[in-house]
CSV table of C-alpha atoms and ligand atoms in Angstrom, one decimal:
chain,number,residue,atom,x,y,z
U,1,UNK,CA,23.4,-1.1,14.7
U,2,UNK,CA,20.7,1.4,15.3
U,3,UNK,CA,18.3,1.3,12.8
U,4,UNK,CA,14.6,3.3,13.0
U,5,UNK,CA,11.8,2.0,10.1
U,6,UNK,CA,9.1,5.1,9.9
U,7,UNK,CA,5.8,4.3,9.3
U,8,UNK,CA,3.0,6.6,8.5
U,9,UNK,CA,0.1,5.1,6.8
U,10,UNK,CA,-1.8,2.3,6.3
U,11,UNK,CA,0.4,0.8,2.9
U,12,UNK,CA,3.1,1.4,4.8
U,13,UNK,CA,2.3,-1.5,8.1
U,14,UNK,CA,2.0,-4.3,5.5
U,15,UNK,CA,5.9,-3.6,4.0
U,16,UNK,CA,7.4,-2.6,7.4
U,17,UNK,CA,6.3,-5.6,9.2
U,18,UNK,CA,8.6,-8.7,7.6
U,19,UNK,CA,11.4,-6.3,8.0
U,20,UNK,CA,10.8,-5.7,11.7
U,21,UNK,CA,10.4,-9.2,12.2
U,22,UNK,CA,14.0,-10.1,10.3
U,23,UNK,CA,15.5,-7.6,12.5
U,24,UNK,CA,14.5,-8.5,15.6
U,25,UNK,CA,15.3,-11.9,15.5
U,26,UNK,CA,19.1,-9.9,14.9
U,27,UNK,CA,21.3,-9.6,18.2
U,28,UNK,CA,23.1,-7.1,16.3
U,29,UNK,CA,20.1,-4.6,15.5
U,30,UNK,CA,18.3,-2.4,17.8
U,31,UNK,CA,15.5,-0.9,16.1
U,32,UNK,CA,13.4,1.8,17.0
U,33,UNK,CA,9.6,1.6,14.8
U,34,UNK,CA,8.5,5.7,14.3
U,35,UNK,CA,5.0,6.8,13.4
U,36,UNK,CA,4.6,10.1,11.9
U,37,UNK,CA,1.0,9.8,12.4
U,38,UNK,CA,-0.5,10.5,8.8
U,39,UNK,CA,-2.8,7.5,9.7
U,40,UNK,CA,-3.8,7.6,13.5
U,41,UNK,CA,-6.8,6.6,13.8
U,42,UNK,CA,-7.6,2.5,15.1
U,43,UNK,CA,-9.3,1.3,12.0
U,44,UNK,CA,-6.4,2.7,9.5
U,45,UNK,CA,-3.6,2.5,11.9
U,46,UNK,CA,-3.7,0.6,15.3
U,47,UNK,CA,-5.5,-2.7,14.1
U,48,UNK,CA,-2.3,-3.5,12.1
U,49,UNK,CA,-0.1,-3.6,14.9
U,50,UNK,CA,-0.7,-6.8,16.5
U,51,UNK,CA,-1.9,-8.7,13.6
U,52,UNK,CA,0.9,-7.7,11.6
U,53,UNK,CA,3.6,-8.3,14.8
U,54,UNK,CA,4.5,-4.6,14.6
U,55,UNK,CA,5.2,-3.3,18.4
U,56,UNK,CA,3.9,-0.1,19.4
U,57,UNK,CA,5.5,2.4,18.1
U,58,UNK,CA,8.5,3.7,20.0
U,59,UNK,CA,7.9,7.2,18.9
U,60,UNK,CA,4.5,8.9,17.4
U,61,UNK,CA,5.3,12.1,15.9
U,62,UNK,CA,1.7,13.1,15.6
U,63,UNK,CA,1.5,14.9,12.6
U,64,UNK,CA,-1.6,14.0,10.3
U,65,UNK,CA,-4.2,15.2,8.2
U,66,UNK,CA,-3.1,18.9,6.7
U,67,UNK,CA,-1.9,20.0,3.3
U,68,UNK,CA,0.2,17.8,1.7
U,69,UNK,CA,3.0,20.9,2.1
U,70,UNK,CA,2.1,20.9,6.2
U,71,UNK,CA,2.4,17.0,5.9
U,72,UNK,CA,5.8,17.0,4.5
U,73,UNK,CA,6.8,19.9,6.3
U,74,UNK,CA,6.3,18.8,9.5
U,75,UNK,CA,7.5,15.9,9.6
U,76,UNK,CA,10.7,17.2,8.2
U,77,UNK,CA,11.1,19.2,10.9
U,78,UNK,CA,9.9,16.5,13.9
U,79,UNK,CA,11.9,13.9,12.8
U,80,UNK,CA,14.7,16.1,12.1
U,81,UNK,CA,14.6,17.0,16.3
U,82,UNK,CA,14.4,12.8,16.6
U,83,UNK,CA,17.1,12.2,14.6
U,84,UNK,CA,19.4,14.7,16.2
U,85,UNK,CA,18.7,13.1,19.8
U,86,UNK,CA,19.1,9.4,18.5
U,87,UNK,CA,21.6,9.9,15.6
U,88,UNK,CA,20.6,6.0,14.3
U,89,UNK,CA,22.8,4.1,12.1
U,90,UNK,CA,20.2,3.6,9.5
U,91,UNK,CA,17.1,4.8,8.6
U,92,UNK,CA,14.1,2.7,6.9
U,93,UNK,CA,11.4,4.7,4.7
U,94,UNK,CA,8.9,2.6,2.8
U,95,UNK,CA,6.6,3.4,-0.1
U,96,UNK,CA,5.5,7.0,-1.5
U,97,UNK,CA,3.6,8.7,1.4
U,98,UNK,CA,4.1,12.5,2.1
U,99,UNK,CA,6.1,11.0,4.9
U,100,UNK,CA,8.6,8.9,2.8
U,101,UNK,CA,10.5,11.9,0.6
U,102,UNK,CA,10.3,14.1,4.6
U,103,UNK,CA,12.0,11.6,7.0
U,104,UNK,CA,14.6,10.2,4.0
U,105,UNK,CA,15.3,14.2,3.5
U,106,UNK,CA,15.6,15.1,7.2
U,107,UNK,CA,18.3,11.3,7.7
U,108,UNK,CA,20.3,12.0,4.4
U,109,UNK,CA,21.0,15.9,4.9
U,110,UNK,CA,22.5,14.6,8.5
U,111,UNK,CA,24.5,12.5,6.8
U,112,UNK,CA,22.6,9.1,8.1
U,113,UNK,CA,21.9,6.3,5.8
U,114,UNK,CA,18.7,5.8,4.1
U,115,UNK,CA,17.2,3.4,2.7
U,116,UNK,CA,13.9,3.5,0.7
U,117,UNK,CA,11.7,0.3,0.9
U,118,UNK,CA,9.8,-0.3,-2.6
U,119,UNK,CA,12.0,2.1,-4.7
U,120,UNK,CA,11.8,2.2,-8.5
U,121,UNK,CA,8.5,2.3,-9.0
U,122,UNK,CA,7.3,4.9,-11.9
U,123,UNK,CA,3.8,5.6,-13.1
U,124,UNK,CA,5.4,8.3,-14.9
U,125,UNK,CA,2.4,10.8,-14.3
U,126,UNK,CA,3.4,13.7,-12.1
U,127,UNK,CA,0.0,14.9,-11.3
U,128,UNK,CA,0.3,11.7,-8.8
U,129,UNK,CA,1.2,12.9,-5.5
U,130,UNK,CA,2.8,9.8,-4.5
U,131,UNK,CA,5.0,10.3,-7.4
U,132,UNK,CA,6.5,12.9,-7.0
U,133,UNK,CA,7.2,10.9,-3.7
U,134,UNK,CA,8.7,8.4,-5.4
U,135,UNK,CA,11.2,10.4,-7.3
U,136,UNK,CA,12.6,12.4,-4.8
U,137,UNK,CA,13.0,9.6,-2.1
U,138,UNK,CA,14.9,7.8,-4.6
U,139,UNK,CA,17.0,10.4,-6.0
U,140,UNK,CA,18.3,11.0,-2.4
U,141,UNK,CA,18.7,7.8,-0.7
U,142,UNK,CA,21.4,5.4,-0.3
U,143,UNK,CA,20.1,1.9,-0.4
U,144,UNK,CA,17.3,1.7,-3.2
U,145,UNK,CA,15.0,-2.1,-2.0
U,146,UNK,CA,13.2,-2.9,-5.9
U,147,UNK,CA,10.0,-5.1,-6.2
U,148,UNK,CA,10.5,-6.3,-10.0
U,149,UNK,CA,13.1,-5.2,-12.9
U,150,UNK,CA,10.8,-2.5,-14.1
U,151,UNK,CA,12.0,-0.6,-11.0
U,152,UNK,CA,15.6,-1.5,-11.4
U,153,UNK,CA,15.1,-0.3,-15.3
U,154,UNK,CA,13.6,3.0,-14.5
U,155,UNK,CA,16.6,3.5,-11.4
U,156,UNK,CA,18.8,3.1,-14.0
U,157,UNK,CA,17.1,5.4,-16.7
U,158,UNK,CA,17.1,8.1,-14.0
U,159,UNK,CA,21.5,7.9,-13.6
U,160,UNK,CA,21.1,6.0,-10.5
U,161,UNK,CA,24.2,3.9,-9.4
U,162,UNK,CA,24.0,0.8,-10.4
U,163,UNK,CA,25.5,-0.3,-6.5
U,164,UNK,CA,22.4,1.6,-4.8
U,165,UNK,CA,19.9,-0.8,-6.8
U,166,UNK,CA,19.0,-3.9,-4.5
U,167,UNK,CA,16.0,-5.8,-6.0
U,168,UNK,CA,14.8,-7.8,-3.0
U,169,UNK,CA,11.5,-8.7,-4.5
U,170,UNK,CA,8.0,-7.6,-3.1
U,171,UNK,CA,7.8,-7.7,0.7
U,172,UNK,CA,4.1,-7.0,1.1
U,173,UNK,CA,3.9,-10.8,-0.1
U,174,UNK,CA,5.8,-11.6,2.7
U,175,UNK,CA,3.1,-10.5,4.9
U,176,UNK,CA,1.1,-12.1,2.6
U,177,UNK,CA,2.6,-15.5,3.0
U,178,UNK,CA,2.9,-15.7,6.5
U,179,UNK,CA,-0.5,-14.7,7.2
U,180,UNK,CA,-2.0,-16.6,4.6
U,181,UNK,CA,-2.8,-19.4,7.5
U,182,UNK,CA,-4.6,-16.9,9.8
U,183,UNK,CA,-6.4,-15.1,6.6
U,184,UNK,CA,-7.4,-19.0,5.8
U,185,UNK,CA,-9.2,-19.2,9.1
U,186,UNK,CA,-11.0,-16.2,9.1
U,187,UNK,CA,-14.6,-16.3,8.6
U,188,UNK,CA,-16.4,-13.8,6.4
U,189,UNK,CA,-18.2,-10.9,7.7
U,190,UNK,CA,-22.2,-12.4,8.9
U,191,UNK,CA,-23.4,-9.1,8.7
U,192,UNK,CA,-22.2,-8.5,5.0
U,193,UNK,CA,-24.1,-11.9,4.0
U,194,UNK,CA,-22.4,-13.3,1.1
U,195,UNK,CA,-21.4,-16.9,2.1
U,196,UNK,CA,-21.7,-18.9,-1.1
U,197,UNK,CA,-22.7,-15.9,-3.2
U,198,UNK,CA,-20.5,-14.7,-5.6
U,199,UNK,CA,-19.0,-11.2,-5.2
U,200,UNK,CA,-16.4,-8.4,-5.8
U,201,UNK,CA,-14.6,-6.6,-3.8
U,202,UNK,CA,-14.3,-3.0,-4.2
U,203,UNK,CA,-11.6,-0.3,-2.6
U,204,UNK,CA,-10.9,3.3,-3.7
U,205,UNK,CA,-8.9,5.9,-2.3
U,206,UNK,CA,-7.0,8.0,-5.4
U,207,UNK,CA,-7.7,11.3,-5.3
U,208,UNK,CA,-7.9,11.2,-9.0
U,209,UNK,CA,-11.1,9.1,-8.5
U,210,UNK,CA,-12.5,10.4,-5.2
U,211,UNK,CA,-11.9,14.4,-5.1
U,212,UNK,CA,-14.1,15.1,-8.4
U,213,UNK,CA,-17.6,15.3,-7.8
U,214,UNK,CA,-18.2,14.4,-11.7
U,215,UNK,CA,-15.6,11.2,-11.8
U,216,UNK,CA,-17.1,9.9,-8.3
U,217,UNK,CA,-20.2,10.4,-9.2
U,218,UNK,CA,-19.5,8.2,-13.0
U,219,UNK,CA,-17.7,5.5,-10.4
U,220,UNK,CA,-20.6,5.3,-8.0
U,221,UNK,CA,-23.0,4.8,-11.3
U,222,UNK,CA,-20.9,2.6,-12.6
U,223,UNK,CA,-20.9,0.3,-9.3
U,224,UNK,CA,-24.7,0.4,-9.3
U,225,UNK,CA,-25.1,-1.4,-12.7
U,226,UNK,CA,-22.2,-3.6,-11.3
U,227,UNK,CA,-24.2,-4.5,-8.5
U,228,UNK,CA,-27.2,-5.8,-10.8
U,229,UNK,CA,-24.7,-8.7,-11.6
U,230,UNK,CA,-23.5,-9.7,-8.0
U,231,UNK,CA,-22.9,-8.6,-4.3
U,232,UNK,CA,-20.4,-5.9,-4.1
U,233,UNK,CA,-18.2,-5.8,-0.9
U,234,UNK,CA,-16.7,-1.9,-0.7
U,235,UNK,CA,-14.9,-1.5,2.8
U,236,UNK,CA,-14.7,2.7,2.3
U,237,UNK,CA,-11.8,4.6,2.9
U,238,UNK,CA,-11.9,7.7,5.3
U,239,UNK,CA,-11.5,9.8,2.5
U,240,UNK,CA,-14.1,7.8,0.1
U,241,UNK,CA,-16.7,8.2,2.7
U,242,UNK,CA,-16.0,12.3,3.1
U,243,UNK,CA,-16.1,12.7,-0.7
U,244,UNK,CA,-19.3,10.2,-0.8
U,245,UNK,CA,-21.0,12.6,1.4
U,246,UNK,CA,-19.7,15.6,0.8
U,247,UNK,CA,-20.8,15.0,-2.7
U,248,UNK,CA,-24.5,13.4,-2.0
U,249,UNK,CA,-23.9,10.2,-2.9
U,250,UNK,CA,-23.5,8.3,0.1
U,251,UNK,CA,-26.8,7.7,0.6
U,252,UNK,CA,-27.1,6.4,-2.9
U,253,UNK,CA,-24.5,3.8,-2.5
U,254,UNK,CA,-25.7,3.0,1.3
U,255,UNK,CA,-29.9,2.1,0.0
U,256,UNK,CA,-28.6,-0.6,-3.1
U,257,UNK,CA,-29.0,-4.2,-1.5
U,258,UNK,CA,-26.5,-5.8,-3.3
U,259,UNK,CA,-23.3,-3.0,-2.4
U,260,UNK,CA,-22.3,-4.1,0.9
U,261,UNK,CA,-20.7,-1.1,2.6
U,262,UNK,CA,-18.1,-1.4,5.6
U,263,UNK,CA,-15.7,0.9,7.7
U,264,UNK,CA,-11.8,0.1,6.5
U,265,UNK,CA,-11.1,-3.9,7.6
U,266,UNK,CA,-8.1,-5.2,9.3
U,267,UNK,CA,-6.0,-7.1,7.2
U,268,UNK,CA,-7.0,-10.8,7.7
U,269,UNK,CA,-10.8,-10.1,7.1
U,270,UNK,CA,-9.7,-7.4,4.3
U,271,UNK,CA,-7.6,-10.4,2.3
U,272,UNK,CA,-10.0,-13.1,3.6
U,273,UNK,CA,-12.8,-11.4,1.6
U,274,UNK,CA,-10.3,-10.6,-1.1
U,275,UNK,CA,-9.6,-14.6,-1.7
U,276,UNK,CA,-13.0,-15.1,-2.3
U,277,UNK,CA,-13.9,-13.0,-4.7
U,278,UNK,CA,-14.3,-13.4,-8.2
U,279,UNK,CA,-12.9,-10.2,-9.3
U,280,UNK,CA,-11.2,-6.7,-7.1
U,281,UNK,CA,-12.6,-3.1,-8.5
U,282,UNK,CA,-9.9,-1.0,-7.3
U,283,UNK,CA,-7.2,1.9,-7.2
U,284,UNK,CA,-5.0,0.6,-4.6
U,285,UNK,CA,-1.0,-0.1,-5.5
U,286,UNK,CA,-0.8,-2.9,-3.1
U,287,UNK,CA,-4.6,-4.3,-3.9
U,288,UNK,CA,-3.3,-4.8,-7.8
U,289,UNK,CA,0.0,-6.9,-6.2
U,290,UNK,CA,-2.0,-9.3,-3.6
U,291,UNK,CA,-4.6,-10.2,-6.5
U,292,UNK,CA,-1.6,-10.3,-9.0
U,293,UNK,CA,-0.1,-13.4,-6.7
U,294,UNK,CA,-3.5,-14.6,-5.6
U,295,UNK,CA,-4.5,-15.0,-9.4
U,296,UNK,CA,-7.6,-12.8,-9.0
U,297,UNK,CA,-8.5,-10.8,-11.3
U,298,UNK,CA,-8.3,-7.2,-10.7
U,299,UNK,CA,-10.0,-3.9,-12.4
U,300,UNK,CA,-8.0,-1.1,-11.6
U,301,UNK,CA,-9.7,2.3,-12.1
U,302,UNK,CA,-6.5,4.7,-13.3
U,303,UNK,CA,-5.3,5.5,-16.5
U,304,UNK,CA,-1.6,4.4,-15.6
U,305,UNK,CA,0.4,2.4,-12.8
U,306,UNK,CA,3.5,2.5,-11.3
U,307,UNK,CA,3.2,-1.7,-11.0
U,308,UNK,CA,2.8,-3.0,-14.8
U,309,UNK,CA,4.5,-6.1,-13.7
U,310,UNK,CA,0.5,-7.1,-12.5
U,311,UNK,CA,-0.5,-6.4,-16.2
U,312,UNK,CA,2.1,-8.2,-18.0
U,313,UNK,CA,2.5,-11.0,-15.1
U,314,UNK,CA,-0.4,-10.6,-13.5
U,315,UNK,CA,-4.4,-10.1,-13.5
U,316,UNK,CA,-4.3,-6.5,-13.7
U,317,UNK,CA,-6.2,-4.2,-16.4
U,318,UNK,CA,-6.3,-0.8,-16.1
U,319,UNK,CA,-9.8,0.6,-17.3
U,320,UNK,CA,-12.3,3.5,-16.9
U,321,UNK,CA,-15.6,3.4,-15.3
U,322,UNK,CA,-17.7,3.3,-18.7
U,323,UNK,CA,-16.2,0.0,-19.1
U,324,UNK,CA,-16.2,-1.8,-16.0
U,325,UNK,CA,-19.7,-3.4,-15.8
U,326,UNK,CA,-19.2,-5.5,-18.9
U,327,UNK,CA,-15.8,-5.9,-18.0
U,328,UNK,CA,-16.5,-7.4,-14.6
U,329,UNK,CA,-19.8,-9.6,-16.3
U,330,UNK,CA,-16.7,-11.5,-18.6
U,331,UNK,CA,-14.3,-11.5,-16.2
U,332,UNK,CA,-13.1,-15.0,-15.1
U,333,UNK,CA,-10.5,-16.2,-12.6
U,334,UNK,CA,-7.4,-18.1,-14.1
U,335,UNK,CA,-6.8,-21.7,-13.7
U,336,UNK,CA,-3.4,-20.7,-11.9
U,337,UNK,CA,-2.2,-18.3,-10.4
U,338,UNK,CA,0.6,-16.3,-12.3
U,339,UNK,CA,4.4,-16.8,-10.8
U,340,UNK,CA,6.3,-13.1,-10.6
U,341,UNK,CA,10.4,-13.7,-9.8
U,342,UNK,CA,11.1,-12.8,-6.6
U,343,UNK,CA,7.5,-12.6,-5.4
U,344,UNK,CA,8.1,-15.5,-2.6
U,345,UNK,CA,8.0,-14.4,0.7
U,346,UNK,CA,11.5,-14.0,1.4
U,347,UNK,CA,11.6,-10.5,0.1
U,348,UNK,CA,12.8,-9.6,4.4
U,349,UNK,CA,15.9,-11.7,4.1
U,350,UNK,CA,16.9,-10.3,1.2
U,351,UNK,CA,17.3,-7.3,2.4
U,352,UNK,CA,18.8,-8.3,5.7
U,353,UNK,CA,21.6,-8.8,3.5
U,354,UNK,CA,22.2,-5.8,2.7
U,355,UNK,CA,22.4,-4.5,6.1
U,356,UNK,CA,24.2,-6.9,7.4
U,357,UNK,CA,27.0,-6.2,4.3
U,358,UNK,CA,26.8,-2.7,6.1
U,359,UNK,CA,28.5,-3.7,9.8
G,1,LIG,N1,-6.1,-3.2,3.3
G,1,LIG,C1,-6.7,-3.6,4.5
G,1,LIG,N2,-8.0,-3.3,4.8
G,1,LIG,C2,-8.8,-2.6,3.9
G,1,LIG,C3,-8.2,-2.1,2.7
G,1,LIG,C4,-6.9,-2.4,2.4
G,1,LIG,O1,-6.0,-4.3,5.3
G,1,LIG,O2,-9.9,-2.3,4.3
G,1,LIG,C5,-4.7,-3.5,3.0
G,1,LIG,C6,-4.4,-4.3,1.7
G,1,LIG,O3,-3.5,-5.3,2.0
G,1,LIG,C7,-3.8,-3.2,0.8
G,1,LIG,C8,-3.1,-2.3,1.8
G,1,LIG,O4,-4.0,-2.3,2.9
G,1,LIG,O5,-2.9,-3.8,0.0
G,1,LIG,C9,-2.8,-0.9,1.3
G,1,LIG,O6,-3.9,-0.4,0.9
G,1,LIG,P1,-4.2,1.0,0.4
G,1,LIG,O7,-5.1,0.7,-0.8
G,1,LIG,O8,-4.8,1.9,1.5
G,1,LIG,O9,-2.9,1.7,-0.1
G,1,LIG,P2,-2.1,1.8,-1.5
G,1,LIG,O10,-1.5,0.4,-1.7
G,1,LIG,O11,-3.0,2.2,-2.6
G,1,LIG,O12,-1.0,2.8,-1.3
């Protein structure tokens, strides 16, 4: 069977990789890994390869940065000419990147099988991008891969066939689980000098945070009275750091001791520093699932999520940035860790199954 996974961003290594590594172990699949390019650049896109066990992509379409119209566009169009060359058997898309609804659009309308990787997931508030994402990859693909119920619930709601919806659990804690050893080894940063201090760590990428000048601006005060409490670690997103400058506030954040600032990390220092903090400050979808099974405890900045499994099984609480420095002074870790069905590494094999009930 011919099957091609596409890959365009950063989110999207973390959820690939356990199902490239199922399948290749499979003398029955032969499986083609396609970048469209949205992330291209080593520190959001080329470091994951080998750590993750991803091969070099066997085709790079190329397309990034743009409109999100160009984006999708595009790659409609490029992987459209792929697919017509290599006609696969199945075709893989995986979260809610521009990328996602374009290549499951350009495999489904030539009649090739799709199958969306981490469907089901709603945050109900269309002035998301990545919702809108969301909703049209899963009203058009075949196989529908589920993290949690919620996602089977909201399928459901939405008329979806009942025999689409596949919950195989969350994958990115595969990758999770079988790195944990590495991630164990790796030594903290020197240069960000927090061994034995306590710290948080701190990602944000949402455009809902980042593209206002006023809301950045509220965020980046907000992490300043933060960082009168403890060390922040903030590894900055590509787009963070434009909107930082292009807003005048870079410079702010750069000359307070205590906010240590670093390019994007590859994932074993990333989740290293991510274990040893007492709390996450973040935006990120997959940030609120890692500290979710970690049993960290994790501020997310957004008025809704599509995961509220990590609230009502997890550490996640959403909040706004008036909030979060008292919020982060009373926050504690857990005893334990919280235990999510389904959230056990094995997310890969499960849907293996499903493919293999295909031949
Ligand atoms: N991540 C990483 N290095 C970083 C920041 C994040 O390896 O500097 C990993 C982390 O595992 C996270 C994943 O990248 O869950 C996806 O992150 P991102 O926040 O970019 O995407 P989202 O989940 O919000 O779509």
């Amino acid at each position: 069977m011919h099957i091609h996974i596409v890959v365009a961003a950063r989110p999207n290594f973390m959820k690939a990789a356990p199902l490239w590594r199922a399948l290749s172990k499979q003398s029955w699949a032969d499986i083609s890994l396609i970048h469209t390019g949205q992330h291209y650049d080593y520190a959001m896109s080329d470091v994951f390869f080998a750590e993750l066990g991803l091969p070099t992509p066997h085709i790079n379409l190329g397309i990034a940065g743009t409109t999100h119209g160009q984006q999708t566009g595009r790659v409609l169009e490029a992987y459209e000419r792929v697919l017509l060359s290599e006609r696969p058997d199945l075709v893989i898309v995986c979260g809610d990147v521009n990328a996602t609804p374009a290549a499951a659009l350009a495999a489904v309308k030539l009649g090739i099988r799709t199958a969306h990787l981490e469907a089901g997931l709603r945050s109900f508030d269309r002035s998301m991008p990545e919702e809108i994402n969301r909703i049209v990859t899963d009203s058009i693909c075949d196989i529908l891969w589920t993290p949690s119920s919620d996602a089977d619930k909201n399928l459901l709601n939405e008329g979806v066939a009942k025999d689409k919806i596949h919950k195989i659990g969350n994958i990115m804690i595969d990758t999770l689980t079988l790195l944990r050893p590495c991630i164990e080894k790796t030594s903290l940063p020197a240069d960000l000098d927090i061994a034995n201090k306590p710290y948080a760590l701190v990602t944000l990428h949402r455009p809902s945070n980042v593209d206002s000048q006023t809301t950045l601006k509220e965020l980046c005060d907000a992490l300043l009275k933060c960082a009168t409490q403890k060390n922040l670690v903030f590894p900055l997103h590509p787009r963070t750091r434009n909107r930082l400058e292009q807003f005048g506030l870079f410079s702010k954040i750069l000359s307070c001791p205590s906010i240590k600032v670093t390019a994007p990390l590859p994932y074993c220092t990333f989740m290293r520093l991510l274990f040893g903090a007492d709390a996450v400050v973040t935006d990120s979808g997959g940030v609120q699932e890692e500290t979710s099974f970690l049993g960290i405890p994790c501020l997310t900045l957004r008025e809704n999520t599509e995961r509220p499994i990590t609230i009502t099984s997890g550490t996640n609480q959403l909040l706004n940035a008036a909030l979060l420095p008292e919020v982060l002074a009373s926050t504690r870790r857990p005893p334990v860790a919280p235990s999510i069905p389904l959230w056990d590494g094995c997310a890969a094999q499960r849907a293996l199954k499903t493919i293999q009930s295909l031949l």
